Short mmCIF file of C-alpha atoms and ligand atoms in Angstrom, two decimals:
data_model
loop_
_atom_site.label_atom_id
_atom_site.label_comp_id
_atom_site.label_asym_id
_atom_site.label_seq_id
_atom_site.Cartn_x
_atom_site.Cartn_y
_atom_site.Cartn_z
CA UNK H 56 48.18 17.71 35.82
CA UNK H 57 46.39 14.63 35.08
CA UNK H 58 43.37 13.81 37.24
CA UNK H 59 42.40 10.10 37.83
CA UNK H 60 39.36 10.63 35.72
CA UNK H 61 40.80 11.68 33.01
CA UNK H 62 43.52 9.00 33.19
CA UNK H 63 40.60 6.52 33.43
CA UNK H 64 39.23 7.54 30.30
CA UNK H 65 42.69 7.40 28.53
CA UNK H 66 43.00 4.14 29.18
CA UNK H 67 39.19 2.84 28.20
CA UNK H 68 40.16 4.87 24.51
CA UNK H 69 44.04 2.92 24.66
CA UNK H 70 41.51 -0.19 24.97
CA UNK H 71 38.73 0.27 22.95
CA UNK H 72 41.18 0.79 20.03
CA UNK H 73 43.64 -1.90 21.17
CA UNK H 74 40.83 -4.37 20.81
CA UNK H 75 41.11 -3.85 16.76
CA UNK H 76 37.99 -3.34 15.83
CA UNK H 77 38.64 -0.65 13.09
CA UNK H 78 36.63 -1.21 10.35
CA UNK H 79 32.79 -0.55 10.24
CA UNK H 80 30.17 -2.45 8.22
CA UNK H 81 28.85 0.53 7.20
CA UNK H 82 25.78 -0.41 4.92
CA UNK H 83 23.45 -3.73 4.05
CA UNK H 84 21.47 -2.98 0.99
CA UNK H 85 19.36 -5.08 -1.03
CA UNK H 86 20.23 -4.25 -4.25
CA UNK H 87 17.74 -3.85 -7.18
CA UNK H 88 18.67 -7.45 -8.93
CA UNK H 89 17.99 -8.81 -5.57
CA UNK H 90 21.57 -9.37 -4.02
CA UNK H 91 22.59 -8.19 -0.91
CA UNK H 92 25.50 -5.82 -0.85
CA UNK H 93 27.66 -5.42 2.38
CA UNK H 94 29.85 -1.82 2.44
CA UNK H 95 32.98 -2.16 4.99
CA UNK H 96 34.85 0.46 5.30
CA UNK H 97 38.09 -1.06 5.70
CA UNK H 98 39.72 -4.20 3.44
CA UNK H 99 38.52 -7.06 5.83
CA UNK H 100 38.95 -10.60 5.57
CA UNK H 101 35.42 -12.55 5.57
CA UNK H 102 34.14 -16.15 5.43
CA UNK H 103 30.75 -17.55 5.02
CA UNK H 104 28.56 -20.49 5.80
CA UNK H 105 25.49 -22.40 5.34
CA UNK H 106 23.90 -24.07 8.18
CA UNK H 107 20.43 -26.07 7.73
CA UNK H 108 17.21 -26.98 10.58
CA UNK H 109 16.68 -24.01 10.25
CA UNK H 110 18.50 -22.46 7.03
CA UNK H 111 20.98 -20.24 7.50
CA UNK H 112 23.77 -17.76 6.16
CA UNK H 113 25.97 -16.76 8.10
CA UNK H 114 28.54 -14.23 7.28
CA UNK H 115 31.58 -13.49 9.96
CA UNK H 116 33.75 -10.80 9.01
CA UNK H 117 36.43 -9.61 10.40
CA UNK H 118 37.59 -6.49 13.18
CA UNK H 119 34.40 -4.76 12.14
CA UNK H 120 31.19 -3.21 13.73
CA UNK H 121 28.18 -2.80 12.85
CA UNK H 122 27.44 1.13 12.32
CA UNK H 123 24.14 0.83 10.40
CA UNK H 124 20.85 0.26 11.29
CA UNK H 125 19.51 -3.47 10.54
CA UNK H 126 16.20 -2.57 10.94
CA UNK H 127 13.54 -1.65 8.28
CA UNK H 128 15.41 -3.27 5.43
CA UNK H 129 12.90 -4.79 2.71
CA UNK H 130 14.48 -8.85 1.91
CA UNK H 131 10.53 -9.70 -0.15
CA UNK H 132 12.74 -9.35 -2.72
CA UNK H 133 15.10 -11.87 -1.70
CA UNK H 134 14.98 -15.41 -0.01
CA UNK H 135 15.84 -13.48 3.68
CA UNK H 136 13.72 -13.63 6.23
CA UNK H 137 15.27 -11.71 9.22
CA UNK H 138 18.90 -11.09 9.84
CA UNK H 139 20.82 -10.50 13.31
CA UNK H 140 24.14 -9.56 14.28
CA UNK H 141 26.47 -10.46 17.40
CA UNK H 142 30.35 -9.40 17.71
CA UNK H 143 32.59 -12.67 17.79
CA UNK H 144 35.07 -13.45 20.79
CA UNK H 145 37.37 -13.42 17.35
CA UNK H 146 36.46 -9.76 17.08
CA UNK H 147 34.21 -10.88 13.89
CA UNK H 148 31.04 -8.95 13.36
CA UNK H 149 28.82 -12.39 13.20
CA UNK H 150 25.65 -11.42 10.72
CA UNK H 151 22.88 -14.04 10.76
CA UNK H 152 20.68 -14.27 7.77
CA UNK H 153 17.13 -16.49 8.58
CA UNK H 154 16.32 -17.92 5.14
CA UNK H 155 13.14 -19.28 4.30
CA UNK H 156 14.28 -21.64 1.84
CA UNK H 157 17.82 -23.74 1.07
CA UNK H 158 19.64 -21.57 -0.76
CA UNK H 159 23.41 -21.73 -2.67
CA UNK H 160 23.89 -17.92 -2.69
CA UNK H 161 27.23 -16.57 -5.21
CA UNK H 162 29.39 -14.64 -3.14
CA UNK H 163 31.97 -12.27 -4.29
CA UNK H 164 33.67 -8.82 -3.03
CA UNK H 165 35.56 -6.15 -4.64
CA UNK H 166 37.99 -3.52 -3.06
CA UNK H 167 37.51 -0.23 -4.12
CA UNK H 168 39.87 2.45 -4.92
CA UNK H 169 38.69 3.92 -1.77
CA UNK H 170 39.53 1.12 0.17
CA UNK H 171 35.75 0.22 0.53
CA UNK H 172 35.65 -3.42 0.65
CA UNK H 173 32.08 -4.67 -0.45
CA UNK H 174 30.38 -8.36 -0.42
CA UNK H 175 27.95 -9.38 -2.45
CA UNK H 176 25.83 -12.34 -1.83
CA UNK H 177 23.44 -13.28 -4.94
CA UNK H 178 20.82 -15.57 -4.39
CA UNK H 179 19.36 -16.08 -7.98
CA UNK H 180 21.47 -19.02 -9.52
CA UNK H 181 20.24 -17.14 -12.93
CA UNK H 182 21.65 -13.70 -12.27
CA UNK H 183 25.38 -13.06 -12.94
CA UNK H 184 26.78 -10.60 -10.24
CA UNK H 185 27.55 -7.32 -11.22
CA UNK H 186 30.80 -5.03 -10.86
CA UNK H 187 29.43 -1.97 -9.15
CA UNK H 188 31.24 0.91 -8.98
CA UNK H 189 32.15 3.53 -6.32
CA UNK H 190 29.37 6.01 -7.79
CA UNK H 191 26.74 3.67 -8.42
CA UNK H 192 26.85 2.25 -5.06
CA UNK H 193 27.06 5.23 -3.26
CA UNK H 194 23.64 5.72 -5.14
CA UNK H 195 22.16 2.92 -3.49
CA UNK H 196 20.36 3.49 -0.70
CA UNK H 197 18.76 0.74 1.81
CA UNK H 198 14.84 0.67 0.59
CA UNK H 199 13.19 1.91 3.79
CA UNK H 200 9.64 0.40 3.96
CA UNK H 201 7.19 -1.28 7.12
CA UNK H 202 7.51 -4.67 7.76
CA UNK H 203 5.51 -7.34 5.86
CA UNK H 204 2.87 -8.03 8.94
CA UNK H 205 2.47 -3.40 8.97
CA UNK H 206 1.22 -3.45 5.16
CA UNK H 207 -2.76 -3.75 5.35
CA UNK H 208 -5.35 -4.64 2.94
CA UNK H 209 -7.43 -1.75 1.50
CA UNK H 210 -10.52 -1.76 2.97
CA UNK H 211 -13.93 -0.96 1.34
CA UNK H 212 -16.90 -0.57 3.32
CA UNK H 213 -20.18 -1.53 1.12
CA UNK H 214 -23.42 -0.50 2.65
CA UNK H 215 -26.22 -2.13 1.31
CA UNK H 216 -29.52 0.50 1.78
CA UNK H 217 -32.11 0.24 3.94
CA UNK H 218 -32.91 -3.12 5.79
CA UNK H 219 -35.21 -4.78 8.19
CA UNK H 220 -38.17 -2.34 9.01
CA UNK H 221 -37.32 0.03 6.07
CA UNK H 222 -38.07 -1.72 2.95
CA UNK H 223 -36.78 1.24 0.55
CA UNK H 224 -38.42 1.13 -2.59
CA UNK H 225 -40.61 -1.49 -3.97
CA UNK H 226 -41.75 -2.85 -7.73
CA UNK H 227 -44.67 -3.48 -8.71
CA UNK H 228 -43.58 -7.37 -8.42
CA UNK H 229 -43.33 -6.60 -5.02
CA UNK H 230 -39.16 -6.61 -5.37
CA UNK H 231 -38.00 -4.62 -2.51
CA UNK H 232 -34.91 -2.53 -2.48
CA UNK H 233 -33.16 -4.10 0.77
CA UNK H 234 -33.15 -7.87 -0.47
CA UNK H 235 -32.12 -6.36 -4.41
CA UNK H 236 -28.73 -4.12 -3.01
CA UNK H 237 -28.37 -6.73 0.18
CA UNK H 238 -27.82 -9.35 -3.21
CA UNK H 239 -25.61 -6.84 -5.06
CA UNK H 240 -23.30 -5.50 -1.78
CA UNK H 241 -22.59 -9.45 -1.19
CA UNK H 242 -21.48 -10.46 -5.05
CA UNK H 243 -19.63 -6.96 -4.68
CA UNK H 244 -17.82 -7.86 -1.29
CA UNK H 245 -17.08 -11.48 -2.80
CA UNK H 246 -15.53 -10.21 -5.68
CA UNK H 247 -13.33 -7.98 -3.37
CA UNK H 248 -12.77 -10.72 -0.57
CA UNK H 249 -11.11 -12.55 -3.74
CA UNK H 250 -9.01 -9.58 -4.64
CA UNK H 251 -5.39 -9.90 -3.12
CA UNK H 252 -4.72 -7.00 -1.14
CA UNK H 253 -8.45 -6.04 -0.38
CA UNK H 254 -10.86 -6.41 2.45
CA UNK H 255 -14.70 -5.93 1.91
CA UNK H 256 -16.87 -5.38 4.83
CA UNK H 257 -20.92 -5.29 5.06
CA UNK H 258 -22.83 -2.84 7.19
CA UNK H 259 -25.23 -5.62 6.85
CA UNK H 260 -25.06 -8.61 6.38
CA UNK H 261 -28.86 -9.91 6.86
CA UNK H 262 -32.34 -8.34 6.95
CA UNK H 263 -31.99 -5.57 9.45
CA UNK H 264 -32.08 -1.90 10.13
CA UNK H 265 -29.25 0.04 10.63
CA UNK H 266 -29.20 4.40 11.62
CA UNK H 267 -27.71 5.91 8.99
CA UNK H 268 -24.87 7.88 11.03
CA UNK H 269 -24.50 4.21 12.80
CA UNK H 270 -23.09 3.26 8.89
CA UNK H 271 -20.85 5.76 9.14
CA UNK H 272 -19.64 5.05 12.37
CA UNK H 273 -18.92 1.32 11.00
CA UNK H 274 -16.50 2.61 8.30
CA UNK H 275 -14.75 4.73 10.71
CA UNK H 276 -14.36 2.14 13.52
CA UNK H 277 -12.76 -0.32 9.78
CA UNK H 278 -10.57 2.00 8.66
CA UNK H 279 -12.39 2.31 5.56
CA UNK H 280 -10.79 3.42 2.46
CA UNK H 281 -13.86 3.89 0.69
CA UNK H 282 -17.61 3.83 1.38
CA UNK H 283 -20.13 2.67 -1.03
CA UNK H 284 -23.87 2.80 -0.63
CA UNK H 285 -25.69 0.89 -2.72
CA UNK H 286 -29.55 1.35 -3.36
CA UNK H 287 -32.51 0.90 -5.97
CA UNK H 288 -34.92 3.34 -5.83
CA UNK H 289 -38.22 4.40 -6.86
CA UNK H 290 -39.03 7.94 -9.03
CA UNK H 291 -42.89 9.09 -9.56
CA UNK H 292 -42.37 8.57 -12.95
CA UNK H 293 -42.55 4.44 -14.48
CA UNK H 294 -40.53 5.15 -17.35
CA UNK H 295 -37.13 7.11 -15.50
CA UNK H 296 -34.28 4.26 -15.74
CA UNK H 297 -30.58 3.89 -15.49
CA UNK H 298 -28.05 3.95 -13.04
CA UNK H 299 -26.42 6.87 -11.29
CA UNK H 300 -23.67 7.91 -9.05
CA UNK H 301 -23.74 10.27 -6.48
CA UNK H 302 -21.03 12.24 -4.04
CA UNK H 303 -21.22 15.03 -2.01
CA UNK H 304 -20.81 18.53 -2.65
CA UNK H 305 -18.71 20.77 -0.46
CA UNK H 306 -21.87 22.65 0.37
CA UNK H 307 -23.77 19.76 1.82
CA UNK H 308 -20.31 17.94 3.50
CA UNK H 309 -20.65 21.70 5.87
CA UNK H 310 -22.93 20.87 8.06
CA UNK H 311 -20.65 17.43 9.16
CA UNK H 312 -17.86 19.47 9.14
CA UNK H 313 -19.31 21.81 11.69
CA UNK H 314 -20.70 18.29 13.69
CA UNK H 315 -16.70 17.03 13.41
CA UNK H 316 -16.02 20.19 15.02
CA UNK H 317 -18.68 19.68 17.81
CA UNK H 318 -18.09 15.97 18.83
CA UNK H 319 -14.35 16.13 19.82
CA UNK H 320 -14.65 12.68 21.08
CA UNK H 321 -16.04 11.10 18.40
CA UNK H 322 -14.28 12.12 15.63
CA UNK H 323 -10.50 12.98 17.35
CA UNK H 324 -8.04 11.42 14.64
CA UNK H 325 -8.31 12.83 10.85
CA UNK H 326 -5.74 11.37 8.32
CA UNK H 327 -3.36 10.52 11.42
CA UNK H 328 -3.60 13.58 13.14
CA UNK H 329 -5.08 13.51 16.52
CA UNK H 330 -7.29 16.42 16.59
CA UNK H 331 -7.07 16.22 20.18
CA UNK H 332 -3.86 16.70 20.23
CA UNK H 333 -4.21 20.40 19.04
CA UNK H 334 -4.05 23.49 21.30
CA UNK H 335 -6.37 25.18 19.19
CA UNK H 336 -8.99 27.08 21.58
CA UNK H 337 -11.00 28.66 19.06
CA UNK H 338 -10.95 25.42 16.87
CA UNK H 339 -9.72 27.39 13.75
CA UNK H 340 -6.53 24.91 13.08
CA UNK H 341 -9.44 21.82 13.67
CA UNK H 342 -11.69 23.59 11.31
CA UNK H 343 -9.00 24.36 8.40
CA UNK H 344 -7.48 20.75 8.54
CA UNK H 345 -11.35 19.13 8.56
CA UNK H 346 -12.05 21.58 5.66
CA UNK H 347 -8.54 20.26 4.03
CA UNK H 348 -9.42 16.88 4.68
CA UNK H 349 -13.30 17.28 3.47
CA UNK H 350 -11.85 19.17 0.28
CA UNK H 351 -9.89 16.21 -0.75
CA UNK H 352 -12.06 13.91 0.01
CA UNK H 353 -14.27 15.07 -2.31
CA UNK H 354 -12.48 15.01 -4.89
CA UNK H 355 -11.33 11.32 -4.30
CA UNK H 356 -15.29 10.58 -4.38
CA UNK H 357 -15.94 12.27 -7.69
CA UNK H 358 -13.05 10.05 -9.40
CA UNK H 359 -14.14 7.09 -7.94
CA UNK H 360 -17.66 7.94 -8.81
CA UNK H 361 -16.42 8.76 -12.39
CA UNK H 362 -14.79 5.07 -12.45
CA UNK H 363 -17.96 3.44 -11.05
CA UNK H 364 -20.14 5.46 -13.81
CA UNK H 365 -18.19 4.39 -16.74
CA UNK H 366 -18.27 0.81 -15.71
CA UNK H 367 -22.01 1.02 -14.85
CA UNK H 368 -22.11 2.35 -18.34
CA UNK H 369 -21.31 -1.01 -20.16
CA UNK H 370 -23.66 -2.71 -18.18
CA UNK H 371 -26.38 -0.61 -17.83
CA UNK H 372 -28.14 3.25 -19.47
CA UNK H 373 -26.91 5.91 -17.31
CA UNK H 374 -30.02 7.99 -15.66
CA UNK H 375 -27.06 10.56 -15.69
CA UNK H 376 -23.50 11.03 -17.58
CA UNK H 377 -21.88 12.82 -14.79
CA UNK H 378 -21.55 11.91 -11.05
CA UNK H 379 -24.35 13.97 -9.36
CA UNK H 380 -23.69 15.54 -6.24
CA UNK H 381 -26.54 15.39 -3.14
CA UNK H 382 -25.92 16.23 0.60
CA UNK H 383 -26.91 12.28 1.48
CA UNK H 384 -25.71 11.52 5.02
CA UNK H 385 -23.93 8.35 4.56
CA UNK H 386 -21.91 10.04 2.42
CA UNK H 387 -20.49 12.87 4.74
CA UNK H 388 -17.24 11.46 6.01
CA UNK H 389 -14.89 14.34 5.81
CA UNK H 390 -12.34 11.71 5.69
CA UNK H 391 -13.50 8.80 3.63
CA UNK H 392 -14.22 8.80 0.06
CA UNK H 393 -17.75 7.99 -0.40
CA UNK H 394 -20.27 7.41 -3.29
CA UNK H 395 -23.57 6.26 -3.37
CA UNK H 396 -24.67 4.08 -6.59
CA UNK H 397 -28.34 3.99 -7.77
CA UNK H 398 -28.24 1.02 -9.63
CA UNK H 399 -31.83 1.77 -11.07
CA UNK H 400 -35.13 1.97 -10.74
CA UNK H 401 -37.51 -0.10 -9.24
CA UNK H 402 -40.61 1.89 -10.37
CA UNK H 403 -39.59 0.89 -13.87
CA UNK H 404 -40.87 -2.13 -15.39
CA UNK H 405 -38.03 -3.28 -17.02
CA UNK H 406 -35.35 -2.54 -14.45
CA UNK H 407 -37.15 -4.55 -11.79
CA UNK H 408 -36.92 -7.38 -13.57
CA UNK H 409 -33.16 -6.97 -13.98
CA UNK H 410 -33.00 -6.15 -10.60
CA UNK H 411 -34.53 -9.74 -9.50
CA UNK H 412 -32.29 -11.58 -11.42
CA UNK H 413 -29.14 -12.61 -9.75
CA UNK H 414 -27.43 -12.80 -13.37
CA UNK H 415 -28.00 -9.17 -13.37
CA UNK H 416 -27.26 -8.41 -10.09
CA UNK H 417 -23.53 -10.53 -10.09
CA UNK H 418 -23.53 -7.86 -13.88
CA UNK H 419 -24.01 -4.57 -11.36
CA UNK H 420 -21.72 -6.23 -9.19
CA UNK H 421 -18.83 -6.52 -11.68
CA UNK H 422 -19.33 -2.96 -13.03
CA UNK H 423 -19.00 -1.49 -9.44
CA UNK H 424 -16.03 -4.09 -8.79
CA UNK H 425 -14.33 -2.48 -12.23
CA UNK H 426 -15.07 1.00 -11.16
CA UNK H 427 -13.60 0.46 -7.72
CA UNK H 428 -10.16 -1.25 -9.72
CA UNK H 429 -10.09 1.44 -12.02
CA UNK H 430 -9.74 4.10 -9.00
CA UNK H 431 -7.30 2.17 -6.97
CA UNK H 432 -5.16 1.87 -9.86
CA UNK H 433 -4.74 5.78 -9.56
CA UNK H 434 -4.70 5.87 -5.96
CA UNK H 435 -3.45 3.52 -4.11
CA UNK H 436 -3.59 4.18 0.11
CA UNK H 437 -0.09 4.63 1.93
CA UNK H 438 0.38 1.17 4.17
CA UNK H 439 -1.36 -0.78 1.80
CA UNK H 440 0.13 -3.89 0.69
CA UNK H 441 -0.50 -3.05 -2.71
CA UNK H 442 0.79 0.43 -2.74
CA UNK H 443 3.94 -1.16 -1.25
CA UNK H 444 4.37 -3.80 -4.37
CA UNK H 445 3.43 -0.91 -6.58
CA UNK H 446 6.55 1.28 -5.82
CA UNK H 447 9.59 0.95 -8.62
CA UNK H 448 12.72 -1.14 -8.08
CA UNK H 449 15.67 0.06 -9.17
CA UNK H 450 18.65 -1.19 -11.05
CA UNK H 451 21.78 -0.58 -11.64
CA UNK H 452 23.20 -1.13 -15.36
CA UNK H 453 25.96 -3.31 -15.56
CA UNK H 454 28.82 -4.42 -18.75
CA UNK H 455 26.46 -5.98 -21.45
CA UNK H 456 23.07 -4.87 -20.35
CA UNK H 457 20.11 -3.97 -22.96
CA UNK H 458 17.40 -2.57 -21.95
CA UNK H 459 15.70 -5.64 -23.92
CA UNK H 460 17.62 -7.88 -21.72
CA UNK H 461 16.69 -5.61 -18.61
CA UNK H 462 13.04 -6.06 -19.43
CA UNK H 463 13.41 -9.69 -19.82
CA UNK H 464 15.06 -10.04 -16.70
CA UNK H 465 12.53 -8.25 -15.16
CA UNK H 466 9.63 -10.11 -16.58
CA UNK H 467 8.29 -6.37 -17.70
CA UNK H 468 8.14 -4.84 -21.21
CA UNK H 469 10.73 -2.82 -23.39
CA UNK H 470 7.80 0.17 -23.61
CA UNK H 471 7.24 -0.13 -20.22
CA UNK H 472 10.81 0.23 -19.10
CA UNK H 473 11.83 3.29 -21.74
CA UNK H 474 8.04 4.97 -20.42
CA UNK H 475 9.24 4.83 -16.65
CA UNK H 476 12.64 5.73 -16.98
CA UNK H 477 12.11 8.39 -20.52
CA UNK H 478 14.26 6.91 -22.02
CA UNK H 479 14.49 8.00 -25.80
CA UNK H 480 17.21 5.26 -27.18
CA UNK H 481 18.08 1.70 -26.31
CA UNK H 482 21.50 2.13 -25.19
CA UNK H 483 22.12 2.25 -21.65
CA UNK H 484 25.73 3.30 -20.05
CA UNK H 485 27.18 1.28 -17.25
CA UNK H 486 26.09 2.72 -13.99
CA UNK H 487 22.91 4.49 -14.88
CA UNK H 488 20.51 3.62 -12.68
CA UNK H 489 17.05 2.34 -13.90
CA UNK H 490 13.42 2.25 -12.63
CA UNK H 491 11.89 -1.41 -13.05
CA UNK H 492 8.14 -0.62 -13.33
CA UNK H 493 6.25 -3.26 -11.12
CA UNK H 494 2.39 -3.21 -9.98
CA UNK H 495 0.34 -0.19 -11.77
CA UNK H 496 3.53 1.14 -13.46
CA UNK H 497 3.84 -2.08 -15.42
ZN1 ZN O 146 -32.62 3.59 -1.36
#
């Protein structure tokens, strides 16, 4: 026998499915030639619309809900700001696309076999709108990434040496070492400042004395993504000259390690993990992931200081050809890659005169600012802006492409488009999908 409940419930289903709303916008990608491409499950009738103050597209289609997420979807590529949806009294699934500029999209749709319907909406007046086909567009997959205002800058933390009561070295001119590297850390940090996608920050900015741990605590507290020190010291002997690059060695990062361990507190997060987190009573698990962290770290600091040294090299004789490794205490952060740059010696004659000249200090500052390029060209942070831009589009080949043509579109070369995607002839078959090298794969 039927209870009331389950009655009830009959009747809500009878309801719910009486009210017609049987098809399901079932994905909103943004394709790789920049349209937008709406998947309905069901052959739907649409319309679409314009509206201006502010600009608008809206798109109401028909007896449909929305079963996929709106959220996360990357439109940088594509005049769409934000997008909303609302259901219709009509039983229309209402989208609502914010533009940011007027806009006289093409709009077209296609039924598949399947019965898919799908819309495209192509904003580049240039682009003809391609035919995709079942396969290829199952291939497409909404490009998850963080919102434009999550993407940061990469930071780099420049610590000029010394300061204030601790002159460092000092020439025989009477150049001392804090005013020299406060010169070079500024022309550094202006060049960076100037950089899109990079933020340079001073542990000092004037005459003053800072504890070295206190540096380190500054690049912690900015998120540092690198830590440069930058001195100009003195050596017994007059004629020793050239620049050199330090980092630390494993051996001399221990003893921090074993402070990390110590100072809960201080140090709780480590490459997103909070350390604090951990039920780890004997602090083995905190150990092993501090030595992981340290381990990498490391190595990060002996590429950069490789880059660094091989600019410094066209500017400059190297005291050294390889980055030297020396337990200095700025450079302990297990999580930070860190170097610390001798740009020469004051003790020598020649180099202190160099050193006083700003047109040889903006020189240093160039190498270092080439050095630090050269590295973030191989490693680019997760969250950064840059390492966002930097990650491959992709495209789907459509009746009449060349990979010439592709290339063209794409404002990127021929080489560069058969290197990313190995290609080893120039004919492409409709529906392969290609990777359009942007950013560092360019
Ligand atoms: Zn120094």
């Amino acid at each position: 026998m039927r209870t009331g409940r389950q009655f009830v419930m009959g009747l809500l289903v009878l309801l719910l499915s009486s009210q017609g709303l049987a098809a399901k916008l079932t994905q909103l990608v943004v394709s790789a030639n920049n349209s937008l491409v709406l998947e309905i499950d069901h052959n739907v009738d649409f319309r679409w619309f314009l509206l201006s103050h502010p600009n608008r597209l809206i798109v109401d289609i028909q007896d449909t809900q929305l079963q996929t997420s709106l959220q996360h979807i990357d439109f940088s590529s594509t005049p769409i700001a934000t997008v909303r949806a609302g259901l219709q009294k009509s039983h229309a699934l209402r989208l609502v696309f914010d533009l940011t500029r007027p806009q006289k999209p093409l709009v077209t749709s296609e039924l598949a076999a399947s019965g898919t319907k799908r819309i495209f909406i192509n904003f580049s007046s240039t682009a003809t709108v391609p035919v995709v086909t079942q396969t290829t567009v199952k291939n497409l997959k909404p490009i998850m990434s963080v919102t434009h205002q999550d993407r940061r800058n990469i930071v780099v933390v420049i610590d000029p040496g010394h300061g204030g009561k601790d002159p460092g070295a000092t020439g025989r001119q009477g150049t001392h070492e804090k005013d020299v590297v406060l010169a070079i850390s500024k022309y550094l940090a202006e060049l960076l400042n100037n950089t899109p996608g990079y933020n340079a920050v001073l542990t000092r900015k004037g005459d003053y004395f800072i504890e070295l741990r206190g540096r380190m605590k500054l690049a912690r507290k900015d998120k540092a993504d690198m830590f440069i020190a930058i001195h100009a010291d003195a050596y017994i002997n007059a004629l020793a000259r050239g620049s050199s690059v330090f980092a630390i060695s494993a051996h001399g990062a221990s003893s921090e390690a074993a402070r990390w361990l110590a100072e809960r507190e201080n140090y709780s997060e480590l490459g997103g993990v909070n350390l604090n987190q951990l039920n780890d009573k004997n602090n083995l698990l905190r150990s092993v992931l501090i030595d992981l962290s340290q381990n990498a770290t490391i190595t990060s600091s002996l590429q950069l200081g490789n880059a660094v040294l091989r600019a410094l090299g066209q500017v400059n004789r190297l005291h050294h050809n390889k980055v030297e490794q020396a337990p200095f205490m700025v450079l302990k952060s297990p999580d930070i890659p860190s170097i610390l740059v001798e740009t020469g010696f004051l003790s020598n004659a020649i180099e202190e005169q160099n050193l006083r000249s700003p047109y040889y200090q903006q020189k240093i500052a160039r190498a270092l600012y080439q050095g630090v390029m050269d590295y973030f060209a191989q490693n680019l942070p997760e969250g950064t802006m840059l390492a966002q831009s930097a990650k491959p589009m992709r495209y789907i080949v459509t009746r009449g492409d060349t990979v010439a043509s592709v290339a063209q579109h794409y404002r990127t070369t021929v080489a560069a488009l058969r290197r990313v995607n190995n290609l080893r002839s120039d004919s492409l078959s409709f529906g392969q999908e290609l990777l359009i090298p942007t950013g560092n794969n360019a």
